[in-house]
């Protein structure tokens, strides 16, 4: 594995529980982490993506966790919400790749976030399933086009990252744990360890790591 000591890592969408854990773990291993949230960048606005790339300069690793969900029955979906979901998960990462690609140092890597919904779609989650599947496909396409910059994706399952906090959480988690082959839900630490593996393994590219407790098989 490549060391993270003195490496520069940009994390887009770092406000999530998973994003914060990746940032903390990367810093603990010696990386300089630049955490970017909605106030700093709008993935639907190429100008803000370009400005971020110019501000950062050279880097080693780029992680995009941005998401904007458009859940609901197909017959009731709002066009603008669907567009925002694709901006966050697909179009935005394309723009990030466009503006950051020339700035990677030797050994650089990009990590995109897909999700288990792409492999286990459910009613009301058609947009989520489609954008997650697109993110995985984009990782493969970018791995070829941007080589030798490596590009991978992670597909998390149900993770106790704060997203599910609220009434019914414990019952929902018990149902997921009973169904998953791993017999548990995920933690931000589970996803972070896989993320750092994907970023630092020099022979891993064009892959989607399914860190879902086997949820896609359940």
PDB file of C-alpha atoms in Angstrom:
ATOM      1  CA  UNK A   1       0.000   0.000   0.000  1.00  0.00           C
ATOM      2  CA  UNK A   2       1.041   3.574  -0.680  1.00  0.00           C
ATOM      3  CA  UNK A   3       1.513   5.681   2.434  1.00  0.00           C
ATOM      4  CA  UNK A   4      -0.723   8.678   3.053  1.00  0.00           C
ATOM      5  CA  UNK A   5       2.072  10.630   4.721  1.00  0.00           C
ATOM      6  CA  UNK A   6       2.218  14.143   3.217  1.00  0.00           C
ATOM      7  CA  UNK A   7      -0.345  13.286   0.534  1.00  0.00           C
ATOM      8  CA  UNK A   8      -3.009  15.840  -0.412  1.00  0.00           C
ATOM      9  CA  UNK A   9      -6.578  14.524  -0.371  1.00  0.00           C
ATOM     10  CA  UNK A  10      -9.663  16.477  -1.428  1.00  0.00           C
ATOM     11  CA  UNK A  11     -12.992  15.196  -0.091  1.00  0.00           C
ATOM     12  CA  UNK A  12     -16.117  16.603  -1.736  1.00  0.00           C
ATOM     13  CA  UNK A  13     -19.246  16.034   0.329  1.00  0.00           C
ATOM     14  CA  UNK A  14     -17.230  15.784   3.512  1.00  0.00           C
ATOM     15  CA  UNK A  15     -20.115  16.818   5.739  1.00  0.00           C
ATOM     16  CA  UNK A  16     -21.511  13.301   5.902  1.00  0.00           C
ATOM     17  CA  UNK A  17     -20.642  10.915   8.720  1.00  0.00           C
ATOM     18  CA  UNK A  18     -18.719   8.761   6.261  1.00  0.00           C
ATOM     19  CA  UNK A  19     -16.900  11.758   4.807  1.00  0.00           C
ATOM     20  CA  UNK A  20     -15.834  12.967   8.236  1.00  0.00           C
ATOM     21  CA  UNK A  21     -14.534   9.523   9.161  1.00  0.00           C
ATOM     22  CA  UNK A  22     -12.498   9.249   5.952  1.00  0.00           C
ATOM     23  CA  UNK A  23     -11.047  12.696   6.620  1.00  0.00           C
ATOM     24  CA  UNK A  24     -10.171  11.832  10.221  1.00  0.00           C
ATOM     25  CA  UNK A  25      -8.575   8.509   9.292  1.00  0.00           C
ATOM     26  CA  UNK A  26      -6.595  10.048   6.432  1.00  0.00           C
ATOM     27  CA  UNK A  27      -5.283  12.818   8.684  1.00  0.00           C
ATOM     28  CA  UNK A  28      -4.314  10.233  11.294  1.00  0.00           C
ATOM     29  CA  UNK A  29      -2.180   8.565   8.626  1.00  0.00           C
ATOM     30  CA  UNK A  30      -0.416  11.790   7.733  1.00  0.00           C
ATOM     31  CA  UNK A  31      -2.494  13.167   4.853  1.00  0.00           C
ATOM     32  CA  UNK A  32      -3.307  16.803   4.301  1.00  0.00           C
ATOM     33  CA  UNK A  33      -7.089  16.771   3.870  1.00  0.00           C
ATOM     34  CA  UNK A  34      -9.117  19.492   2.186  1.00  0.00           C
ATOM     35  CA  UNK A  35     -12.763  18.978   3.117  1.00  0.00           C
ATOM     36  CA  UNK A  36     -15.288  20.596   0.799  1.00  0.00           C
ATOM     37  CA  UNK A  37     -19.017  20.956   1.393  1.00  0.00           C
ATOM     38  CA  UNK A  38     -21.973  22.697  -0.224  1.00  0.00           C
ATOM     39  CA  UNK A  39     -20.906  26.197   0.837  1.00  0.00           C
ATOM     40  CA  UNK A  40     -17.635  25.825  -1.111  1.00  0.00           C
ATOM     41  CA  UNK A  41     -18.803  23.995  -4.215  1.00  0.00           C
ATOM     42  CA  UNK A  42     -21.926  23.498  -6.300  1.00  0.00           C
ATOM     43  CA  UNK A  43     -21.484  20.450  -8.505  1.00  0.00           C
ATOM     44  CA  UNK A  44     -24.160  21.807 -10.836  1.00  0.00           C
ATOM     45  CA  UNK A  45     -21.985  24.888 -11.436  1.00  0.00           C
ATOM     46  CA  UNK A  46     -18.832  24.164 -13.415  1.00  0.00           C
ATOM     47  CA  UNK A  47     -17.380  27.506 -12.399  1.00  0.00           C
ATOM     48  CA  UNK A  48     -17.191  26.484  -8.735  1.00  0.00           C
ATOM     49  CA  UNK A  49     -15.596  23.167  -9.679  1.00  0.00           C
ATOM     50  CA  UNK A  50     -12.995  24.950 -11.785  1.00  0.00           C
ATOM     51  CA  UNK A  51     -12.316  27.445  -8.998  1.00  0.00           C
ATOM     52  CA  UNK A  52     -11.817  24.651  -6.463  1.00  0.00           C
ATOM     53  CA  UNK A  53      -9.339  22.866  -8.725  1.00  0.00           C
ATOM     54  CA  UNK A  54      -7.392  26.075  -9.242  1.00  0.00           C
ATOM     55  CA  UNK A  55      -7.343  26.762  -5.512  1.00  0.00           C
ATOM     56  CA  UNK A  56      -6.162  23.257  -4.605  1.00  0.00           C
ATOM     57  CA  UNK A  57      -3.476  22.956  -7.268  1.00  0.00           C
ATOM     58  CA  UNK A  58      -1.633  19.629  -7.252  1.00  0.00           C
ATOM     59  CA  UNK A  59      -3.146  16.729  -5.336  1.00  0.00           C
ATOM     60  CA  UNK A  60      -2.866  12.992  -4.815  1.00  0.00           C
ATOM     61  CA  UNK A  61      -6.389  11.809  -4.052  1.00  0.00           C
ATOM     62  CA  UNK A  62      -9.922  12.996  -4.784  1.00  0.00           C
ATOM     63  CA  UNK A  63     -13.019  11.555  -3.108  1.00  0.00           C
ATOM     64  CA  UNK A  64     -16.568  12.479  -4.097  1.00  0.00           C
ATOM     65  CA  UNK A  65     -19.351  11.569  -1.670  1.00  0.00           C
ATOM     66  CA  UNK A  66     -21.834  14.164  -2.881  1.00  0.00           C
ATOM     67  CA  UNK A  67     -25.451  13.033  -3.103  1.00  0.00           C
ATOM     68  CA  UNK A  68     -28.834  14.665  -3.564  1.00  0.00           C
ATOM     69  CA  UNK A  69     -31.708  12.217  -3.405  1.00  0.00           C
ATOM     70  CA  UNK A  70     -34.892  12.281  -5.456  1.00  0.00           C
ATOM     71  CA  UNK A  71     -36.893   9.514  -3.835  1.00  0.00           C
ATOM     72  CA  UNK A  72     -40.516   8.698  -4.500  1.00  0.00           C
ATOM     73  CA  UNK A  73     -42.815   6.966  -6.920  1.00  0.00           C
ATOM     74  CA  UNK A  74     -41.928   7.482 -10.584  1.00  0.00           C
ATOM     75  CA  UNK A  75     -45.338   9.028 -11.238  1.00  0.00           C
ATOM     76  CA  UNK A  76     -44.680  11.715  -8.633  1.00  0.00           C
ATOM     77  CA  UNK A  77     -41.027  12.603  -9.271  1.00  0.00           C
ATOM     78  CA  UNK A  78     -40.073  16.245  -9.627  1.00  0.00           C
ATOM     79  CA  UNK A  79     -37.932  16.985 -12.701  1.00  0.00           C
ATOM     80  CA  UNK A  80     -35.652  19.429 -10.901  1.00  0.00           C
ATOM     81  CA  UNK A  81     -35.062  16.997  -8.029  1.00  0.00           C
ATOM     82  CA  UNK A  82     -34.075  14.288 -10.497  1.00  0.00           C
ATOM     83  CA  UNK A  83     -31.697  16.707 -12.220  1.00  0.00           C
ATOM     84  CA  UNK A  84     -30.076  17.635  -8.900  1.00  0.00           C
ATOM     85  CA  UNK A  85     -29.586  13.946  -8.087  1.00  0.00           C
ATOM     86  CA  UNK A  86     -27.704  13.418 -11.352  1.00  0.00           C
ATOM     87  CA  UNK A  87     -25.716  16.627 -10.862  1.00  0.00           C
ATOM     88  CA  UNK A  88     -24.472  15.388  -7.488  1.00  0.00           C
ATOM     89  CA  UNK A  89     -23.725  11.767  -8.333  1.00  0.00           C
ATOM     90  CA  UNK A  90     -22.856  11.730 -12.035  1.00  0.00           C
ATOM     91  CA  UNK A  91     -22.429  15.082 -13.765  1.00  0.00           C
ATOM     92  CA  UNK A  92     -20.573  16.628 -10.844  1.00  0.00           C
ATOM     93  CA  UNK A  93     -17.974  13.830 -10.671  1.00  0.00           C
ATOM     94  CA  UNK A  94     -17.470  14.167 -14.431  1.00  0.00           C
ATOM     95  CA  UNK A  95     -16.725  17.873 -13.942  1.00  0.00           C
ATOM     96  CA  UNK A  96     -14.432  17.083 -11.017  1.00  0.00           C
ATOM     97  CA  UNK A  97     -12.524  14.636 -13.211  1.00  0.00           C
ATOM     98  CA  UNK A  98     -12.336  17.201 -16.017  1.00  0.00           C
ATOM     99  CA  UNK A  99     -10.784  19.928 -13.891  1.00  0.00           C
ATOM    100  CA  UNK A 100      -8.671  17.867 -11.499  1.00  0.00           C
ATOM    101  CA  UNK A 101      -7.275  15.271 -13.945  1.00  0.00           C
ATOM    102  CA  UNK A 102      -4.270  17.377 -15.035  1.00  0.00           C
ATOM    103  CA  UNK A 103      -3.379  18.127 -11.409  1.00  0.00           C
ATOM    104  CA  UNK A 104      -2.747  14.629 -10.036  1.00  0.00           C
ATOM    105  CA  UNK A 105       0.731  13.709  -8.944  1.00  0.00           C
ATOM    106  CA  UNK A 106       2.182  10.301  -9.825  1.00  0.00           C
ATOM    107  CA  UNK A 107       0.137   7.583  -8.134  1.00  0.00           C
ATOM    108  CA  UNK A 108      -2.987   9.730  -7.966  1.00  0.00           C
ATOM    109  CA  UNK A 109      -6.452   8.257  -7.562  1.00  0.00           C
ATOM    110  CA  UNK A 110     -10.133   9.194  -7.612  1.00  0.00           C
ATOM    111  CA  UNK A 111     -12.816   7.511  -5.512  1.00  0.00           C
ATOM    112  CA  UNK A 112     -16.513   7.802  -6.350  1.00  0.00           C
ATOM    113  CA  UNK A 113     -19.438   6.656  -4.233  1.00  0.00           C
ATOM    114  CA  UNK A 114     -22.080   4.333  -5.621  1.00  0.00           C
ATOM    115  CA  UNK A 115     -24.524   2.446  -3.383  1.00  0.00           C
ATOM    116  CA  UNK A 116     -26.298  -0.841  -2.811  1.00  0.00           C
ATOM    117  CA  UNK A 117     -29.524   0.488  -4.374  1.00  0.00           C
ATOM    118  CA  UNK A 118     -27.916   0.024  -7.787  1.00  0.00           C
ATOM    119  CA  UNK A 119     -27.819  -3.749  -7.238  1.00  0.00           C
ATOM    120  CA  UNK A 120     -30.896  -4.075  -5.052  1.00  0.00           C
ATOM    121  CA  UNK A 121     -33.474  -1.558  -6.289  1.00  0.00           C
ATOM    122  CA  UNK A 122     -36.682  -1.007  -4.369  1.00  0.00           C
ATOM    123  CA  UNK A 123     -39.888   0.888  -5.214  1.00  0.00           C
ATOM    124  CA  UNK A 124     -39.477   4.618  -4.746  1.00  0.00           C
ATOM    125  CA  UNK A 125     -35.709   4.480  -5.239  1.00  0.00           C
ATOM    126  CA  UNK A 126     -35.441   4.365  -9.033  1.00  0.00           C
ATOM    127  CA  UNK A 127     -33.393   7.560  -9.270  1.00  0.00           C
ATOM    128  CA  UNK A 128     -31.075   6.444  -6.471  1.00  0.00           C
ATOM    129  CA  UNK A 129     -30.570   3.068  -8.143  1.00  0.00           C
ATOM    130  CA  UNK A 130     -29.828   4.693 -11.491  1.00  0.00           C
ATOM    131  CA  UNK A 131     -27.403   7.343 -10.247  1.00  0.00           C
ATOM    132  CA  UNK A 132     -25.543   4.801  -8.131  1.00  0.00           C
ATOM    133  CA  UNK A 133     -25.235   2.442 -11.090  1.00  0.00           C
ATOM    134  CA  UNK A 134     -24.025   5.343 -13.218  1.00  0.00           C
ATOM    135  CA  UNK A 135     -21.362   6.213 -10.643  1.00  0.00           C
ATOM    136  CA  UNK A 136     -20.002   2.661 -10.800  1.00  0.00           C
ATOM    137  CA  UNK A 137     -19.983   2.748 -14.597  1.00  0.00           C
ATOM    138  CA  UNK A 138     -18.289   6.139 -14.553  1.00  0.00           C
ATOM    139  CA  UNK A 139     -15.487   4.772 -12.380  1.00  0.00           C
ATOM    140  CA  UNK A 140     -14.747   2.151 -15.030  1.00  0.00           C
ATOM    141  CA  UNK A 141     -14.856   4.663 -17.882  1.00  0.00           C
ATOM    142  CA  UNK A 142     -12.637   7.181 -16.093  1.00  0.00           C
ATOM    143  CA  UNK A 143     -10.157   4.464 -15.104  1.00  0.00           C
ATOM    144  CA  UNK A 144      -9.561   3.870 -18.796  1.00  0.00           C
ATOM    145  CA  UNK A 145      -9.605   7.489 -19.940  1.00  0.00           C
ATOM    146  CA  UNK A 146      -7.553   9.022 -17.126  1.00  0.00           C
ATOM    147  CA  UNK A 147      -4.959   6.247 -16.779  1.00  0.00           C
ATOM    148  CA  UNK A 148      -2.528   6.097 -15.076  1.00  0.00           C
ATOM    149  CA  UNK A 149      -4.690   8.008 -12.575  1.00  0.00           C
ATOM    150  CA  UNK A 150      -6.645   5.232 -10.879  1.00  0.00           C
ATOM    151  CA  UNK A 151     -10.409   5.496 -10.451  1.00  0.00           C
ATOM    152  CA  UNK A 152     -12.556   3.256  -8.268  1.00  0.00           C
ATOM    153  CA  UNK A 153     -15.954   3.311  -6.616  1.00  0.00           C
ATOM    154  CA  UNK A 154     -17.346   2.119  -3.307  1.00  0.00           C
ATOM    155  CA  UNK A 155     -20.873   0.802  -2.946  1.00  0.00           C
ATOM    156  CA  UNK A 156     -21.890   1.052   0.721  1.00  0.00           C
ATOM    157  CA  UNK A 157     -24.868  -0.755   2.144  1.00  0.00           C
ATOM    158  CA  UNK A 158     -26.909   0.478   5.100  1.00  0.00           C
ATOM    159  CA  UNK A 159     -24.489   2.390   7.332  1.00  0.00           C
ATOM    160  CA  UNK A 160     -25.093   3.940  10.747  1.00  0.00           C
ATOM    161  CA  UNK A 161     -23.737   7.287   9.616  1.00  0.00           C
ATOM    162  CA  UNK A 162     -26.463   9.564  10.964  1.00  0.00           C
ATOM    163  CA  UNK A 163     -28.587   9.476   7.818  1.00  0.00           C
ATOM    164  CA  UNK A 164     -31.033   7.033   9.375  1.00  0.00           C
ATOM    165  CA  UNK A 165     -31.352   8.767  12.754  1.00  0.00           C
ATOM    166  CA  UNK A 166     -34.952   9.189  13.822  1.00  0.00           C
ATOM    167  CA  UNK A 167     -38.023   7.175  14.792  1.00  0.00           C
ATOM    168  CA  UNK A 168     -37.873   3.568  13.691  1.00  0.00           C
ATOM    169  CA  UNK A 169     -34.111   3.481  13.260  1.00  0.00           C
ATOM    170  CA  UNK A 170     -33.432   0.617  15.661  1.00  0.00           C
ATOM    171  CA  UNK A 171     -36.185  -1.587  14.238  1.00  0.00           C
ATOM    172  CA  UNK A 172     -34.977  -0.876  10.715  1.00  0.00           C
ATOM    173  CA  UNK A 173     -31.385  -1.713  11.608  1.00  0.00           C
ATOM    174  CA  UNK A 174     -32.470  -4.977  13.230  1.00  0.00           C
ATOM    175  CA  UNK A 175     -34.311  -5.939  10.044  1.00  0.00           C
ATOM    176  CA  UNK A 176     -31.279  -5.114   7.905  1.00  0.00           C
ATOM    177  CA  UNK A 177     -28.906  -7.000  10.217  1.00  0.00           C
ATOM    178  CA  UNK A 178     -31.128 -10.067  10.255  1.00  0.00           C
ATOM    179  CA  UNK A 179     -31.198 -10.102   6.451  1.00  0.00           C
ATOM    180  CA  UNK A 180     -27.569  -9.258   5.671  1.00  0.00           C
ATOM    181  CA  UNK A 181     -25.136 -12.177   5.418  1.00  0.00           C
ATOM    182  CA  UNK A 182     -22.791 -10.191   7.700  1.00  0.00           C
ATOM    183  CA  UNK A 183     -25.629  -9.979  10.256  1.00  0.00           C
ATOM    184  CA  UNK A 184     -24.972  -6.306  11.029  1.00  0.00           C
ATOM    185  CA  UNK A 185     -25.270  -2.835   9.604  1.00  0.00           C
ATOM    186  CA  UNK A 186     -22.199  -0.916   8.561  1.00  0.00           C
ATOM    187  CA  UNK A 187     -20.259   1.816  10.340  1.00  0.00           C
ATOM    188  CA  UNK A 188     -18.384   4.820   8.926  1.00  0.00           C
ATOM    189  CA  UNK A 189     -15.179   3.028   9.960  1.00  0.00           C
ATOM    190  CA  UNK A 190     -16.066   0.088   7.699  1.00  0.00           C
ATOM    191  CA  UNK A 191     -16.433   2.388   4.717  1.00  0.00           C
ATOM    192  CA  UNK A 192     -13.401   4.499   5.561  1.00  0.00           C
ATOM    193  CA  UNK A 193     -11.058   1.512   5.701  1.00  0.00           C
ATOM    194  CA  UNK A 194     -12.247   0.398   2.266  1.00  0.00           C
ATOM    195  CA  UNK A 195     -11.936   3.935   0.906  1.00  0.00           C
ATOM    196  CA  UNK A 196      -8.323   4.242   1.990  1.00  0.00           C
ATOM    197  CA  UNK A 197      -7.608   0.823   0.496  1.00  0.00           C
ATOM    198  CA  UNK A 198      -9.090   1.885  -2.834  1.00  0.00           C
ATOM    199  CA  UNK A 199      -7.071   5.092  -2.829  1.00  0.00           C
ATOM    200  CA  UNK A 200      -3.725   3.599  -1.858  1.00  0.00           C
ATOM    201  CA  UNK A 201      -3.602   0.184  -3.572  1.00  0.00           C
ATOM    202  CA  UNK A 202      -1.548   0.868  -6.717  1.00  0.00           C
ATOM    203  CA  UNK A 203      -2.948  -2.157  -8.604  1.00  0.00           C
ATOM    204  CA  UNK A 204      -6.641  -1.424  -8.057  1.00  0.00           C
ATOM    205  CA  UNK A 205      -8.522   0.587 -10.678  1.00  0.00           C
ATOM    206  CA  UNK A 206     -11.863   0.447 -12.459  1.00  0.00           C
ATOM    207  CA  UNK A 207     -13.333  -1.537  -9.568  1.00  0.00           C
ATOM    208  CA  UNK A 208     -16.394  -1.134  -7.386  1.00  0.00           C
ATOM    209  CA  UNK A 209     -15.891  -2.347  -3.827  1.00  0.00           C
ATOM    210  CA  UNK A 210     -19.128  -3.648  -2.318  1.00  0.00           C
ATOM    211  CA  UNK A 211     -18.919  -2.768   1.362  1.00  0.00           C
ATOM    212  CA  UNK A 212     -22.502  -3.678   2.151  1.00  0.00           C
ATOM    213  CA  UNK A 213     -22.430  -6.678   4.484  1.00  0.00           C
ATOM    214  CA  UNK A 214     -23.649  -8.735   1.551  1.00  0.00           C
ATOM    215  CA  UNK A 215     -26.776  -6.597   1.357  1.00  0.00           C
ATOM    216  CA  UNK A 216     -26.935  -6.744  -2.429  1.00  0.00           C
ATOM    217  CA  UNK A 217     -27.284 -10.539  -2.144  1.00  0.00           C
ATOM    218  CA  UNK A 218     -29.951 -10.591   0.546  1.00  0.00           C
TER     219      UNK A 218
END
